[in-house]
CSV table of C-alpha atoms in Angstrom, one decimal:
chain,number,residue,atom,x,y,z
A,11,MET,CA,0.1,-0.1,0.1
A,12,PHE,CA,1.4,3.5,-0.8
A,13,PHE,CA,0.3,6.7,0.5
A,14,GLY,CA,1.8,9.7,-1.3
A,15,LEU,CA,2.1,13.1,0.2
A,16,ALA,CA,2.6,15.4,-2.5
A,17,SER,CA,-0.9,17.0,-1.6
A,18,VAL,CA,0.1,17.2,2.1
A,19,LYS,CA,3.5,18.7,1.1
A,20,SER,CA,2.5,21.5,-1.2
A,21,GLY,CA,1.0,24.3,0.8
A,22,VAL,CA,3.0,23.9,4.0
A,23,LYS,CA,5.9,26.2,4.4
A,24,GLN,CA,8.2,23.8,6.3
A,25,SER,CA,9.8,26.9,8.2
A,26,SER,CA,6.6,28.4,9.5
A,27,VAL,CA,4.6,25.3,10.6
A,28,LYS,CA,4.3,25.1,14.4
A,29,TRP,CA,2.5,22.8,16.6
A,30,TRP,CA,-0.3,23.4,19.1
A,31,ARG,CA,1.2,20.5,21.3
A,32,LYS,CA,4.3,22.4,21.7
A,33,GLU,CA,6.3,20.2,19.5
A,34,PRO,CA,9.3,21.8,17.5
A,35,VAL,CA,9.1,23.4,14.4
A,36,LEU,CA,8.4,21.2,11.4
A,37,THR,CA,11.9,20.8,9.8
A,38,SER,CA,10.8,17.8,7.1
A,39,ILE,CA,8.0,16.2,5.9
A,40,PRO,CA,7.3,12.8,4.6
A,41,THR,CA,7.5,12.5,0.7
A,42,GLU,CA,6.3,8.8,0.9
A,43,ILE,CA,4.8,6.6,3.3
A,44,ARG,CA,4.4,2.9,2.3
A,45,VAL,CA,3.0,0.1,4.1
A,46,SER,CA,5.2,-3.4,3.6
A,47,LYS,CA,3.2,-6.2,1.5
A,48,ASP,CA,2.9,-8.2,4.8
A,49,ARG,CA,1.6,-5.4,6.7
A,50,LYS,CA,4.3,-5.5,9.5
A,51,SER,CA,6.1,-2.3,8.9
A,52,LEU,CA,5.6,1.4,7.8
A,53,THR,CA,8.4,3.0,5.9
A,54,VAL,CA,8.5,6.7,5.8
A,55,THR,CA,10.7,8.8,3.6
A,56,PHE,CA,11.4,12.4,4.5
A,57,ASP,CA,12.2,15.1,2.2
A,58,ASP,CA,15.6,15.5,3.5
A,59,GLY,CA,16.3,11.9,2.3
A,60,ALA,CA,16.0,10.3,5.7
A,61,ARG,CA,14.3,6.9,5.5
A,62,TYR,CA,12.7,4.7,8.3
A,63,ALA,CA,11.2,1.4,8.4
A,64,LEU,CA,8.9,1.2,11.6
A,65,PRO,CA,7.9,-2.0,12.8
A,66,ALA,CA,4.0,-2.3,13.1
A,67,GLU,CA,4.5,-3.4,16.8
A,68,MET,CA,6.5,-0.5,17.5
A,69,LEU,CA,4.0,1.6,16.3
A,70,ARG,CA,1.1,0.2,17.8
A,71,VAL,CA,2.5,-0.1,21.5
A,72,LEU,CA,4.3,3.6,21.4
A,73,SER,CA,0.6,5.0,19.9
A,74,PRO,CA,0.7,8.6,20.5
A,75,SER,CA,-3.1,7.8,21.6
A,76,ALA,CA,-4.5,8.6,24.7
A,77,GLU,CA,-5.7,4.9,25.0
A,78,VAL,CA,-1.9,4.4,25.6
A,79,LYS,CA,-0.4,7.6,26.5
A,80,GLY,CA,-3.2,8.5,28.8
A,81,HIS,CA,-4.9,12.1,29.1
A,82,GLY,CA,-2.3,13.5,31.5
A,83,PRO,CA,0.9,12.8,33.6
A,84,GLY,CA,1.2,9.0,34.9
A,85,GLN,CA,-1.7,7.8,32.9
A,86,ALA,CA,0.4,5.9,30.1
A,87,VAL,CA,-0.1,2.1,30.1
A,88,THR,CA,2.0,-0.9,28.9
A,89,VAL,CA,0.2,-2.6,26.0
A,90,PRO,CA,1.3,-6.4,25.7
A,91,GLY,CA,0.8,-9.1,23.0
A,92,LYS,CA,1.4,-7.1,20.1
A,93,ARG,CA,4.4,-8.8,18.4
A,94,ASN,CA,1.8,-10.0,15.5
A,95,VAL,CA,0.0,-6.8,15.1
A,96,GLU,CA,-0.5,-5.8,11.3
A,97,ILE,CA,-1.4,-2.1,9.9
A,98,MET,CA,-4.7,-2.4,8.0
A,99,THR,CA,-5.2,1.4,7.1
A,100,VAL,CA,-3.2,5.0,6.9
A,101,ALA,CA,-5.0,7.9,6.5
A,102,ALA,CA,-3.7,11.4,6.3
A,103,ALA,CA,-5.0,13.5,9.5
A,104,GLY,CA,-4.6,17.1,8.3
A,105,ASN,CA,-1.6,18.4,6.8
A,106,TYR,CA,0.8,17.2,9.6
A,107,ALA,CA,0.1,13.6,10.4
A,108,ILE,CA,-1.3,10.4,9.7
A,109,ARG,CA,-3.9,7.9,11.5
A,110,ILE,CA,-2.8,4.3,11.5
A,111,GLY,CA,-5.6,1.6,11.9
A,112,PHE,CA,-4.4,-1.8,13.2
A,113,ASP,CA,-5.8,-5.3,13.0
A,114,ASP,CA,-6.6,-5.2,16.5
A,115,MET,CA,-9.0,-2.2,15.9
A,116,HIS,CA,-6.9,0.3,17.2
A,117,ASP,CA,-6.8,3.3,15.1
A,118,SER,CA,-7.1,6.4,17.6
A,119,GLY,CA,-3.2,7.4,17.4
A,120,ILE,CA,-2.3,10.7,15.4
A,121,TYR,CA,1.2,10.3,14.3
A,122,THR,CA,2.7,13.7,13.5
A,123,TRP,CA,5.5,14.0,11.1
A,124,THR,CA,7.8,15.0,14.2
A,125,TYR,CA,6.8,11.9,16.1
A,126,LEU,CA,7.4,9.7,13.1
A,127,ARG,CA,10.9,11.3,12.8
A,128,GLU,CA,11.5,10.5,16.2
A,129,LEU,CA,10.4,6.9,16.2
A,130,GLY,CA,12.8,6.5,13.4
A,131,GLU,CA,15.5,8.3,14.9
A,132,ASP,CA,15.0,7.0,18.5
A,133,GLY,CA,12.7,4.1,18.2
A,134,ALA,CA,15.3,1.3,19.2
A,135,ARG,CA,15.9,3.1,22.5
A,136,MET,CA,12.2,3.6,23.2
A,137,PHE,CA,11.2,0.1,22.1
A,138,ALA,CA,13.9,-1.2,24.4
A,139,ASP,CA,12.4,0.8,27.1
A,140,TYR,CA,9.0,-0.6,26.3
A,141,GLU,CA,10.2,-4.2,26.5
A,142,ALA,CA,11.7,-3.4,29.8
A,143,GLU,CA,8.4,-1.9,31.3
A,144,LEU,CA,6.8,-5.4,29.8
A,145,ALA,CA,9.3,-7.4,31.9
A,146,ALA,CA,9.0,-5.4,35.0
A,147,LYS,CA,5.0,-5.8,35.0
A,148,GLY,CA,5.5,-9.5,34.0
A,149,MET,CA,3.9,-9.3,30.8
A,150,THR,CA,5.1,-10.2,27.4
A,151,ARG,CA,5.0,-9.3,23.5
A,152,ASP,CA,3.2,-12.5,22.9
A,153,ARG,CA,0.5,-12.9,25.5
A,154,ALA,CA,-2.5,-10.5,25.1
A,155,GLU,CA,-4.1,-9.2,28.2
A,156,ARG,CA,-5.2,-5.7,29.4
A,157,PRO,CA,-2.7,-3.0,29.4
A,158,ARG,CA,-1.6,-1.8,32.6
């Protein structure tokens, strides 16, 4: 599945876009977003040439949604049992993000260009932290249970 962003890119002045969520000024935007044939990863190519293959499991468990992050400090939960999750849909969310739908029916995360870039650059560390949280809570990537 290919998701082109030419329409999003036009009309956005890269140096002037600011986020209401206090995110940094947008420095680059995706020129291509592609879901792998097996639906297990999302490849994001930015206009500066940076390219990241983001695993579906990482995108799901590190979702920026309120369901995962909570509505305030200390409300985030650890989501277990998502090793085999697949990406079902990708849709534009305004000029600044995408919404990803997964086969477990989670589709409320809005992945900003800045957050996708952060996952590309620092996702390995973020996912390692997630795995440590799983272990500390006695949960696994394979067994589905209530997030906590």
